[in-house]
Coordinates of C-alpha atoms (C1' of nucleotides) in Angstrom, one line a residue:
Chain F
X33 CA -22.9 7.9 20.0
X34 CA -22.8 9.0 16.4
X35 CA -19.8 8.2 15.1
X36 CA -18.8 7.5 11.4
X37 CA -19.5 3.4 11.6
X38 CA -23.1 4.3 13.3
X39 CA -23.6 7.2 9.9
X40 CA -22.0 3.9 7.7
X41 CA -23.8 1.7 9.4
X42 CA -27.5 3.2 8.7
X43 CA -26.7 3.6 4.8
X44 CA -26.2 0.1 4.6
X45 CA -29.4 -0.3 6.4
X46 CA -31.1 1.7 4.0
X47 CA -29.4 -0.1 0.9
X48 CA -30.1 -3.7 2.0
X49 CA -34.0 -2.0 2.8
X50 CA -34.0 -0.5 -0.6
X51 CA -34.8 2.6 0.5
X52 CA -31.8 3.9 -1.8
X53 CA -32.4 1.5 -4.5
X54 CA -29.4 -0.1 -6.5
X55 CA -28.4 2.4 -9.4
X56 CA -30.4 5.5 -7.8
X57 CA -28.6 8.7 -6.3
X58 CA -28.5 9.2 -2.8
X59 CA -28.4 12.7 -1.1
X60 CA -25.1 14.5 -1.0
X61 CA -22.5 15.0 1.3
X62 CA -23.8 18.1 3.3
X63 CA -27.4 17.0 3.2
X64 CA -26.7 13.3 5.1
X65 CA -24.2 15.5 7.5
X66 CA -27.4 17.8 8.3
X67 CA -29.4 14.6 8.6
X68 CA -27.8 12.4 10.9
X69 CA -26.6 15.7 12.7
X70 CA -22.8 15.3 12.4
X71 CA -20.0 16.9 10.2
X72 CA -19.6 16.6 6.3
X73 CA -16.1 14.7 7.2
X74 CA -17.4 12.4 9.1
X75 CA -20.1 11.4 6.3
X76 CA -17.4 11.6 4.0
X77 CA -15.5 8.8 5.8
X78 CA -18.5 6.5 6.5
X79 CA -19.5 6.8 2.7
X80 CA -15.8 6.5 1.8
X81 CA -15.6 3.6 3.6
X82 CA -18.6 1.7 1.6
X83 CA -17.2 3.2 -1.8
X84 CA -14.1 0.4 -1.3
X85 CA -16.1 -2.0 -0.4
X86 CA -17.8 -1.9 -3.8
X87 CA -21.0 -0.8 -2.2
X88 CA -21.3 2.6 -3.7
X89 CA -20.0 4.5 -6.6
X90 CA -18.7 7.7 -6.5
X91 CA -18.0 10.7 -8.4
X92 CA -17.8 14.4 -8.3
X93 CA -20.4 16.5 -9.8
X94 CA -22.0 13.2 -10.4
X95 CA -22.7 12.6 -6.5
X96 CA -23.5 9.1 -5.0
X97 CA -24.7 6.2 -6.5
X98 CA -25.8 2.7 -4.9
X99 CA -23.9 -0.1 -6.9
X100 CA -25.6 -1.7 -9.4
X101 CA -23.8 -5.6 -9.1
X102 CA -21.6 -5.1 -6.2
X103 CA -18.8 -6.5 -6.9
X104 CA -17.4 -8.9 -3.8
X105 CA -14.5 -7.4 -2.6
X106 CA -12.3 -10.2 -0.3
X107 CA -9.0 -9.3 1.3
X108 CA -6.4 -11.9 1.8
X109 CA -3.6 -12.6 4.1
X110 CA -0.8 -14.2 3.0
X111 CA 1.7 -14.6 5.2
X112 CA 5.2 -16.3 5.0
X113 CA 4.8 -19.8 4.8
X114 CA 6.8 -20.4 8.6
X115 CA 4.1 -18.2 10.0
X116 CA 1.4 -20.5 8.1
X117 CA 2.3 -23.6 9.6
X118 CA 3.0 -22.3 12.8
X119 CA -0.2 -20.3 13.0
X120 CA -1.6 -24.2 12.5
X121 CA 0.3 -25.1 15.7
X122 CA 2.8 -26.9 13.7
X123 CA 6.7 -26.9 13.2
X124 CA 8.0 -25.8 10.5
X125 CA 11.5 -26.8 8.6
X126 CA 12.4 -26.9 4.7
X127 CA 15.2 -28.1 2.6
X128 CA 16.8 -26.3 -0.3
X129 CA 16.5 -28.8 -2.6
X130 CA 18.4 -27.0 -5.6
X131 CA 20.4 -23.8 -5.9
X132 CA 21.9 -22.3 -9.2
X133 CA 22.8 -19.9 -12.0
X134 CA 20.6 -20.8 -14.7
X135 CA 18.4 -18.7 -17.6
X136 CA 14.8 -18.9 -16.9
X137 CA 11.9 -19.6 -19.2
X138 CA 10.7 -17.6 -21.1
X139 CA 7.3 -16.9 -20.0
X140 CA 8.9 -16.4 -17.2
X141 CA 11.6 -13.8 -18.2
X142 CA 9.1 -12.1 -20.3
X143 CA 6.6 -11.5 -17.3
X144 CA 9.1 -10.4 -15.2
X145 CA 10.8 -7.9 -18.0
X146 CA 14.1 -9.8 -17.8
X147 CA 16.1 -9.8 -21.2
X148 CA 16.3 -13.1 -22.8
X149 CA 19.0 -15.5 -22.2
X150 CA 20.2 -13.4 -19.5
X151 CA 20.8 -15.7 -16.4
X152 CA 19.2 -15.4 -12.5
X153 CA 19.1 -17.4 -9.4
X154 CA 17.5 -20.5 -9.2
X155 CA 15.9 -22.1 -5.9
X156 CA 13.9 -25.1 -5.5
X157 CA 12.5 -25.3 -1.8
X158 CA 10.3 -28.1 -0.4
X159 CA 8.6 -26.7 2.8
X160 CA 7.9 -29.2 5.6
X161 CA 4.9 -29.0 8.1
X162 CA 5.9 -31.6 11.2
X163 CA 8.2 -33.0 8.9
X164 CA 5.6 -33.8 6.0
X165 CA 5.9 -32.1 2.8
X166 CA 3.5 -28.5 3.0
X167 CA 4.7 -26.8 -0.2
X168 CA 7.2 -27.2 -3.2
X169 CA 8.8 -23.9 -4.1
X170 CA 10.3 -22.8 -7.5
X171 CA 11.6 -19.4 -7.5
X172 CA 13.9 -17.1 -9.8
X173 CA 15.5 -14.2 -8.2
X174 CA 17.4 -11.4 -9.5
X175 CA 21.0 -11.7 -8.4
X176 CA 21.8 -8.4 -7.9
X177 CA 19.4 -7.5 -5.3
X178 CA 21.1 -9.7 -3.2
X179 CA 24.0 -8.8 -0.9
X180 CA 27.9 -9.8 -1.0
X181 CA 28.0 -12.1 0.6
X182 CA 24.7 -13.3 -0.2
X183 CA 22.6 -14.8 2.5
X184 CA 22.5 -18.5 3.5
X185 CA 19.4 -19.6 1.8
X186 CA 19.7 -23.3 3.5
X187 CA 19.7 -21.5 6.6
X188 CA 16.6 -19.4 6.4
X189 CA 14.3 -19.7 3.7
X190 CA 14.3 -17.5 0.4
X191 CA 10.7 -16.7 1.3
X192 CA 11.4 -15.4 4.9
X193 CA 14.3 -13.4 3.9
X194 CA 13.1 -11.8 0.9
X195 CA 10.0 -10.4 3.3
X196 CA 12.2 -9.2 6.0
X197 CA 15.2 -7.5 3.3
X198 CA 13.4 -6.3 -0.2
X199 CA 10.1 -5.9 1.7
X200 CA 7.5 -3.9 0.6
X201 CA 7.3 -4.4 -2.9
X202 CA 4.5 -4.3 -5.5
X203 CA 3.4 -7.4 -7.0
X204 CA 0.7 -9.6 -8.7
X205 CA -0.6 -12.8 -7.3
X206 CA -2.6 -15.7 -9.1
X207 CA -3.9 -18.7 -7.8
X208 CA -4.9 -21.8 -9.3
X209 CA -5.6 -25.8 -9.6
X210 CA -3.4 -27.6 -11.4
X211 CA -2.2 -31.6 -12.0
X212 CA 0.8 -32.8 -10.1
X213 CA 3.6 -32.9 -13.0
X214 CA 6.2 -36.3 -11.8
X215 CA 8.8 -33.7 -10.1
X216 CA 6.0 -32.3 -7.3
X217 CA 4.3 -35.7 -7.3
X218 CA 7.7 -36.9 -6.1
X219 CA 8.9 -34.3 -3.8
X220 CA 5.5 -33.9 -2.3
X221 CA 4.8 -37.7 -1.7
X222 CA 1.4 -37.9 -4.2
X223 CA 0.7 -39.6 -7.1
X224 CA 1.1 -37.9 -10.5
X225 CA -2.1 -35.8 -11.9
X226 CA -3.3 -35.4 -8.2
X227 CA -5.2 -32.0 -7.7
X228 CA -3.1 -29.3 -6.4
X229 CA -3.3 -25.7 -5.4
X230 CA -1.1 -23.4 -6.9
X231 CA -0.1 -20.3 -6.3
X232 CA 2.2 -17.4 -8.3
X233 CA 3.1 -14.7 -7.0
X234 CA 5.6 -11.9 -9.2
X235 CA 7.4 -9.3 -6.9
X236 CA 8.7 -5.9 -8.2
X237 CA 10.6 -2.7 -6.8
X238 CA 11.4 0.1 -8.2
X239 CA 14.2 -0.9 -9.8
X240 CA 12.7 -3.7 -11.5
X241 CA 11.3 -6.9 -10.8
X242 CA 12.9 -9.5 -8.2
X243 CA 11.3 -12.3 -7.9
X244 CA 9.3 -14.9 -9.5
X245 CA 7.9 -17.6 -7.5
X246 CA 5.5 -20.5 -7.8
X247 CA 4.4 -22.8 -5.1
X248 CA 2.6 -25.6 -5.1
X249 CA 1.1 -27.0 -2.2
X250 CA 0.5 -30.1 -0.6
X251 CA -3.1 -31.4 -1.0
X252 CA -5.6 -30.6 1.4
X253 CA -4.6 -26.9 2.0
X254 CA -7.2 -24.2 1.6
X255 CA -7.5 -20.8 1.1
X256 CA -9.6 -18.1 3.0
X257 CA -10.9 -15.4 3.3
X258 CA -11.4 -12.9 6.3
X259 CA -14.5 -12.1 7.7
Chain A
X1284 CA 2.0 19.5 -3.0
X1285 CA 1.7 17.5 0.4
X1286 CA -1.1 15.5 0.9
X1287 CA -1.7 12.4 2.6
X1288 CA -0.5 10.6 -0.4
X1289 CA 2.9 12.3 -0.6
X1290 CA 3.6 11.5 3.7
X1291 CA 2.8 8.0 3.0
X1292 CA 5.1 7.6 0.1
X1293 CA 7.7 9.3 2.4
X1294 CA 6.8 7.1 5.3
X1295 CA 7.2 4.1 3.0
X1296 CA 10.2 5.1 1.2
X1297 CA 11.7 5.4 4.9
X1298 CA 10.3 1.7 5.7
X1299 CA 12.1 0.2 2.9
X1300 CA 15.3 2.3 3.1
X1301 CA 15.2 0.9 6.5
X1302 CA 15.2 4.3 7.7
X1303 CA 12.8 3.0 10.7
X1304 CA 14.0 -0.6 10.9
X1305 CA 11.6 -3.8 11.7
X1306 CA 10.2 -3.6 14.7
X1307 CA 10.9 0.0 15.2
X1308 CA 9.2 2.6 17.1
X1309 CA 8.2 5.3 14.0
X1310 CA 8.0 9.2 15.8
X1311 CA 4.3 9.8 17.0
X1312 CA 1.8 11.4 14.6
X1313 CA 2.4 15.3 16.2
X1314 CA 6.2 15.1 15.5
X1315 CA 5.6 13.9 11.9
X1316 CA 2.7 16.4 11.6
X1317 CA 5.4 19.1 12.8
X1318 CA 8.3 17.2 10.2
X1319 CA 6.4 17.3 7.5
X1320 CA 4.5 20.5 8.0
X1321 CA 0.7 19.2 7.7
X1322 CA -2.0 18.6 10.4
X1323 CA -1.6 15.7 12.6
X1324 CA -5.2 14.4 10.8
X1325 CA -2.8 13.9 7.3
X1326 CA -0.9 12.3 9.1
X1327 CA -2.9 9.8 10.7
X1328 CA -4.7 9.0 7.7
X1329 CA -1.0 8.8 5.8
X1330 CA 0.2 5.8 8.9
X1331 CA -3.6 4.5 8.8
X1332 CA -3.5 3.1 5.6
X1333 CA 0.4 2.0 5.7
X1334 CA -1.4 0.2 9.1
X1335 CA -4.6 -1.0 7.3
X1336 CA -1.9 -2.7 4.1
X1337 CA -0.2 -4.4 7.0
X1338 CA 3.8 -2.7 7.3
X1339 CA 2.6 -0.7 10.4
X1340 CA 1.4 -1.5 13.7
X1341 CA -0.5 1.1 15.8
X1342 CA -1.8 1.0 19.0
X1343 CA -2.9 3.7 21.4
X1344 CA -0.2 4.6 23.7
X1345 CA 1.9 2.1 22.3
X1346 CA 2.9 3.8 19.4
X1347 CA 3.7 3.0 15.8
X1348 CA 5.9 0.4 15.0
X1349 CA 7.2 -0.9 11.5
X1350 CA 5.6 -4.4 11.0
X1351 CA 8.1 -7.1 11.9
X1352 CA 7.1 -9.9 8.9
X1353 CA 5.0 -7.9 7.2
X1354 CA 2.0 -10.1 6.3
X1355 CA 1.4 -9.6 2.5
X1356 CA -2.7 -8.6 1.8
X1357 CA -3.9 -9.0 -1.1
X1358 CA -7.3 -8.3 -2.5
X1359 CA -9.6 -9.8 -5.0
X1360 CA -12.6 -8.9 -6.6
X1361 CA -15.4 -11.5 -6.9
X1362 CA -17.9 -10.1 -9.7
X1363 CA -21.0 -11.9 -10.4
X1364 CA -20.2 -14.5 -12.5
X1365 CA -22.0 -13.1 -15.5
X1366 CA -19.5 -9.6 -15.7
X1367 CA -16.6 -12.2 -15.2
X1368 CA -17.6 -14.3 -18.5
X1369 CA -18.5 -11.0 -20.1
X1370 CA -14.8 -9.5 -19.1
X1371 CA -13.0 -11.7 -20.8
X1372 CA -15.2 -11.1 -24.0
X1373 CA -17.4 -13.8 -24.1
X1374 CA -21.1 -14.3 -24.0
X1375 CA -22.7 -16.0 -20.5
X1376 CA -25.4 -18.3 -20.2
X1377 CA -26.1 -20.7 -17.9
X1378 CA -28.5 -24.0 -17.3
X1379 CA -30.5 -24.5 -14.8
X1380 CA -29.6 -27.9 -13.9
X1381 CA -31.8 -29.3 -10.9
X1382 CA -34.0 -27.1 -8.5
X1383 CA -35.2 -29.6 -5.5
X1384 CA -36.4 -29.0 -2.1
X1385 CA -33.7 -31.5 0.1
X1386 CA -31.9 -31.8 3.1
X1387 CA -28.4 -30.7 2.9
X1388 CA -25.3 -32.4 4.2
X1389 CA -24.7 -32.2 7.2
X1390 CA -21.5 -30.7 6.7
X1391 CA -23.0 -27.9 4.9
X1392 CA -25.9 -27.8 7.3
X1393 CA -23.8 -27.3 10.7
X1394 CA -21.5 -24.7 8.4
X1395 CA -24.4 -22.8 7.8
X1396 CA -26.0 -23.0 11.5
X1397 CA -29.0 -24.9 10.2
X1398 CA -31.1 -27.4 12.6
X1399 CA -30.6 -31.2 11.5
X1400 CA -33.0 -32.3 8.8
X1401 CA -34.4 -29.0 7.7
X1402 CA -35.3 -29.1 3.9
X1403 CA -33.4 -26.2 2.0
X1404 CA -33.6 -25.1 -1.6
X1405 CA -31.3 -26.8 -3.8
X1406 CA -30.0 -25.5 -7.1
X1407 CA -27.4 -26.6 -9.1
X1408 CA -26.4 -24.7 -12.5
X1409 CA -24.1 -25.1 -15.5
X1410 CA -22.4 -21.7 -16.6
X1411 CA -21.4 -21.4 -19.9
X1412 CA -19.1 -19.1 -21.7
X1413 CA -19.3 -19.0 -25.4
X1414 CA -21.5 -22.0 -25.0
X1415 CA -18.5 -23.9 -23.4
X1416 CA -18.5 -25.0 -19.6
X1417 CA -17.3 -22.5 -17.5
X1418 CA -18.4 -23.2 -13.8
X1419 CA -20.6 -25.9 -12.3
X1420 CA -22.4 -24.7 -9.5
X1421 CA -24.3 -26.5 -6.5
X1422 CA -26.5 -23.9 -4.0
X1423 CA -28.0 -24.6 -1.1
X1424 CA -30.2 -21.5 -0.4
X1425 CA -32.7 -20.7 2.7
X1426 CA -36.0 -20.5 1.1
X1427 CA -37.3 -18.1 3.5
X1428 CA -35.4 -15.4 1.8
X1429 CA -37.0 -15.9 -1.3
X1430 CA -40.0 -13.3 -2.0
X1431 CA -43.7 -15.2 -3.1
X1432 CA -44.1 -16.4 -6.1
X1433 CA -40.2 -17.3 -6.0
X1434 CA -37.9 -15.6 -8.6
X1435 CA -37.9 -17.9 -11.7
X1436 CA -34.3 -19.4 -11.8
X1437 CA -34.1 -20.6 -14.9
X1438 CA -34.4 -17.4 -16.2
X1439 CA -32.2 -14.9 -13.9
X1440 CA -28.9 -17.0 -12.5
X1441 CA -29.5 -17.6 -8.5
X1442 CA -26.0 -16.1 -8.6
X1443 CA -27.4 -12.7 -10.1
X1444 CA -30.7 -12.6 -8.3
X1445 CA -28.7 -13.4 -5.0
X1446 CA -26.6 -10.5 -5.5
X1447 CA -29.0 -8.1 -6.3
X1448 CA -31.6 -9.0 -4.0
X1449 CA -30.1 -10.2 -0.5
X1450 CA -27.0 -8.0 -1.5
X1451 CA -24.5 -6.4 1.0
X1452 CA -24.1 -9.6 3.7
X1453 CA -20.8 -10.9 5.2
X1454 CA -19.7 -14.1 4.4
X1455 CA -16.6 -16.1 4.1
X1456 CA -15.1 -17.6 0.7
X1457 CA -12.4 -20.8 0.3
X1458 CA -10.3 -21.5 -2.4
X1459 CA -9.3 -25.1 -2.8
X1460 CA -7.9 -27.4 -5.7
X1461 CA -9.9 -30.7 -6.2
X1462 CA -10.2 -33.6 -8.1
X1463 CA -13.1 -34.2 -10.9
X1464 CA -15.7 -36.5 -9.7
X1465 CA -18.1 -38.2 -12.2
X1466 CA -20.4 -35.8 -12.0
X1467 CA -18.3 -32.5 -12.6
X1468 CA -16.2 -34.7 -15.2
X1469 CA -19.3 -35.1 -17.0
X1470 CA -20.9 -31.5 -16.5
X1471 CA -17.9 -29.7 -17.0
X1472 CA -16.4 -32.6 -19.9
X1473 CA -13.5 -33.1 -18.6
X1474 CA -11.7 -36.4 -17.3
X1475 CA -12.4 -37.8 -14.0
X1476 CA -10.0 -36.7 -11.6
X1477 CA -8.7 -33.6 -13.6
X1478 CA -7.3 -30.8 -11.2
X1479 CA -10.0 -28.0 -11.2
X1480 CA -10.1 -25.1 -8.7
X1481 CA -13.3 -24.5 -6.2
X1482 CA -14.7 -21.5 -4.4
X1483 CA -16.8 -21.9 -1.7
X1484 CA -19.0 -19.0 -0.1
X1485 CA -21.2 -19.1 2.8
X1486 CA -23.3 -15.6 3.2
X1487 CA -25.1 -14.4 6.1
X1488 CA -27.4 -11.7 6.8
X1489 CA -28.7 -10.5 10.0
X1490 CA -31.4 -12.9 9.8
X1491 CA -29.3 -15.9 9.7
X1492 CA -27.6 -17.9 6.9
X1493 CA -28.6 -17.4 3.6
X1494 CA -26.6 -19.7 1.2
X1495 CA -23.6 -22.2 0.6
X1496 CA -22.6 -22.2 -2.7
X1497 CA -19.6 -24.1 -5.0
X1498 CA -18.3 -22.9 -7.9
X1499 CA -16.2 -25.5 -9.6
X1500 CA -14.2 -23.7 -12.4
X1501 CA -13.1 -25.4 -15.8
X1502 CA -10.0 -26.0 -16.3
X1503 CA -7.6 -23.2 -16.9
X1504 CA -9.7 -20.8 -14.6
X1505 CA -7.2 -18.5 -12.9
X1506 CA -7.8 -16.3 -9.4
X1507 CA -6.1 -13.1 -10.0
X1508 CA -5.0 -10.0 -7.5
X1509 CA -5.8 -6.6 -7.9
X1510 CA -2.0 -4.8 -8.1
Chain C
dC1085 C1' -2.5 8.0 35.0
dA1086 C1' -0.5 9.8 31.3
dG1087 C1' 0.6 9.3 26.4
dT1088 C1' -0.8 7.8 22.0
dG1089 C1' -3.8 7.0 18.4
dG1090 C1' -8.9 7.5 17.0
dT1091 C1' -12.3 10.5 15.9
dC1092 C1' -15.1 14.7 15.5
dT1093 C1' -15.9 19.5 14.1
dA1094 C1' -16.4 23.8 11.4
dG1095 C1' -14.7 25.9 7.9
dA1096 C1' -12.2 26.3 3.8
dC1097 C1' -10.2 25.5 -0.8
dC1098 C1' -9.5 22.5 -4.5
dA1099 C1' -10.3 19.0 -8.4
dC1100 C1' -12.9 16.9 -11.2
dT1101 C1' -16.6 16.4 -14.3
dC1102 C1' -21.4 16.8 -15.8
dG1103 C1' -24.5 19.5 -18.4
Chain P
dG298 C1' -19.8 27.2 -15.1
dA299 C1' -21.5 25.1 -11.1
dG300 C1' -22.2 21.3 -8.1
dT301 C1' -20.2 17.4 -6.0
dG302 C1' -16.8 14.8 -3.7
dG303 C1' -11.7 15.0 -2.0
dT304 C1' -8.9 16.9 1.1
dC305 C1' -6.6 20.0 4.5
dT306 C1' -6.5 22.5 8.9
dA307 C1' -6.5 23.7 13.8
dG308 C1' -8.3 22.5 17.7
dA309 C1' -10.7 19.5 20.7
dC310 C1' -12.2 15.5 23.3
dC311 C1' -12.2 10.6 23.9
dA312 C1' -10.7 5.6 24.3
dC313 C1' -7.5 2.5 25.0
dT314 C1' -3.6 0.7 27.2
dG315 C1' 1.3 0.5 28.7
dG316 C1' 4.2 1.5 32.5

DNA sequence: CAGTGGTCTAGACCACTCG
DNA sequence: GAGTGGTCTAGACCACTGG
């Protein structure tokens, strides 16, 4: 009956009452475990648990504190973009609208650590929900992570088979709103300087970054949150 | 020398060497405990969080398998609008624009769980940054969790008080790119129509709903990632 | 129903850091 | 230096769920 989400579950009763006011210590480790009548690990996991949430702040010698501004903490999903659609009960297909050697930009090349002038992949990918335009995708990718012979990227998409073969890679992602500049406007059926949602996402391994990818979607599309 | 840390980064170095392929069946925590020479309880919190950033898949008698299409999680950090301002250098402040008590939108009110035609406290506030727009916000906010005499919101940002007051409730947040209507265009000084990016929170406590608020974010604003 | 992960315990040592 | 959280261990029981 006293498990580790019933110890977790009674400090964040007593922080929303204020019994433990925001800023102020709370008792220690073996003192809640003689408390609630359980062992120090399993107070250590519940207050663990509300440390990453933002709840509390810890630190040795310094014990416990209740967070002064919590900072939100919101995990996202984001899945490949086949899974997307589908998950919205609708078919997905895409066309690779552009393939080639090229030298990025340089903002680009700079954020990915690539040496200027020095030339990648280029793909340019409109994603189709029922047939209507869902996202435009831009993407540079470093050649040599690629196999010989490399894969069909008209037959699966550059986003699916990045996930499934260089998975597991550290990255950055950004979101933002951003006008419709005449290329998207024309591939994604709006009119120029229409509101659209962005997103950026930069993809390293350990041997160096792989991927730079921007896509921008069609209007409508929304991003949330879990819980 | 091994801790949880170091079998996860073996784990994961097996996951991407393809070691344990996609869809794989990993050995159960006892024979990695034995492997690796540590307690089965390293172990399990080792695959746990591998599990809990999505490239495994446990279930009890099931097993351990190696995610399929991994589904990329990302998290962000939502700080009180003040500390994000202050982050980037600058100095906040904010206006109170218009404090009413009104109906809301349906739309909002059915989000929220509120009967038809019950009036709600509405707030709607100009963040500056430097003195320069930096968010336009419109709150809807249950006046029953306000303490008597109200908290004077001209003075301390609903934002702020909310947070430190009613702090530590679930909720949901949506990201979305939208156009500029007049009255953003003219809050915010921008053109009519101009692409800005929105967040939209609902937060609930035990009681009930607490508030819907949108933040729409000056041009430029950018949603980034932790790592 | 049997196997796997989920959790708890009691004790221990360690790492960090505040005073 | 000493107090606090961070972690490990060995063993145990439990909960869920697949076959």
């Amino acid at each position: 009956m006293t498990g580790w989400e019933d110890v977790r579950a009674e400090v964040l009763r007593r922080i929303r009452a204020r019994d433990w006011a925001p800023g102020a210590l709370i008792p220690g480790e073996e003192a809640l475990a003689v408390e609630f009548g359980v062992a120090r690990a399993t107070v250590n996991r519940a207050l663990r648990d509300l440390a990453e949430a933002g709840l509390l702040e810890r630190r040795r010698k310094a014990g416990t504190r209740v967070a002064l501004l919590p900072v939100r903490r919101a995990t996202l999903e984001i899945p490949v973009i086949r899974q997307e659609v589908e998950a919205r009960g609708q078919r997905h297909s895409f066309r690779l609208l552009a393939m080639a050697d090229a030298v990025p930009p340089v903002p680009v090349a700079s954020q990915l650590g690539w040496g200027p002038g020095l030339a990648k992949l280029y793909l340019e990918t409109l994603h189709l929900a029922n047939g209507k335009p869902y996202a435009h995708e831009t993407r540079w990718l470093e050649p040599a992570v690629l196999p010989d012979p490399p894969p069909d990227f008209s037959g699966v998409s550059a986003n699916e088979w990045l996930v499934t073969h260089v998975a597991y890679a550290t990255g950055d992602i950004a979101f933002s709103a951003e006008a419709a500049d005449a290329r998207c406007a024309e591939v994604l059926g709006v009119a120029p300087g229409a509101a659209l949602f962005v997103t950026e996402r930069t993809t390293f391994s350990a041997q160096g970054a792989i991927t730079f990818v921007r896509l921008v979607h069609a209007p409508g599309y929304r991003l949330h949150t879990l819980v």
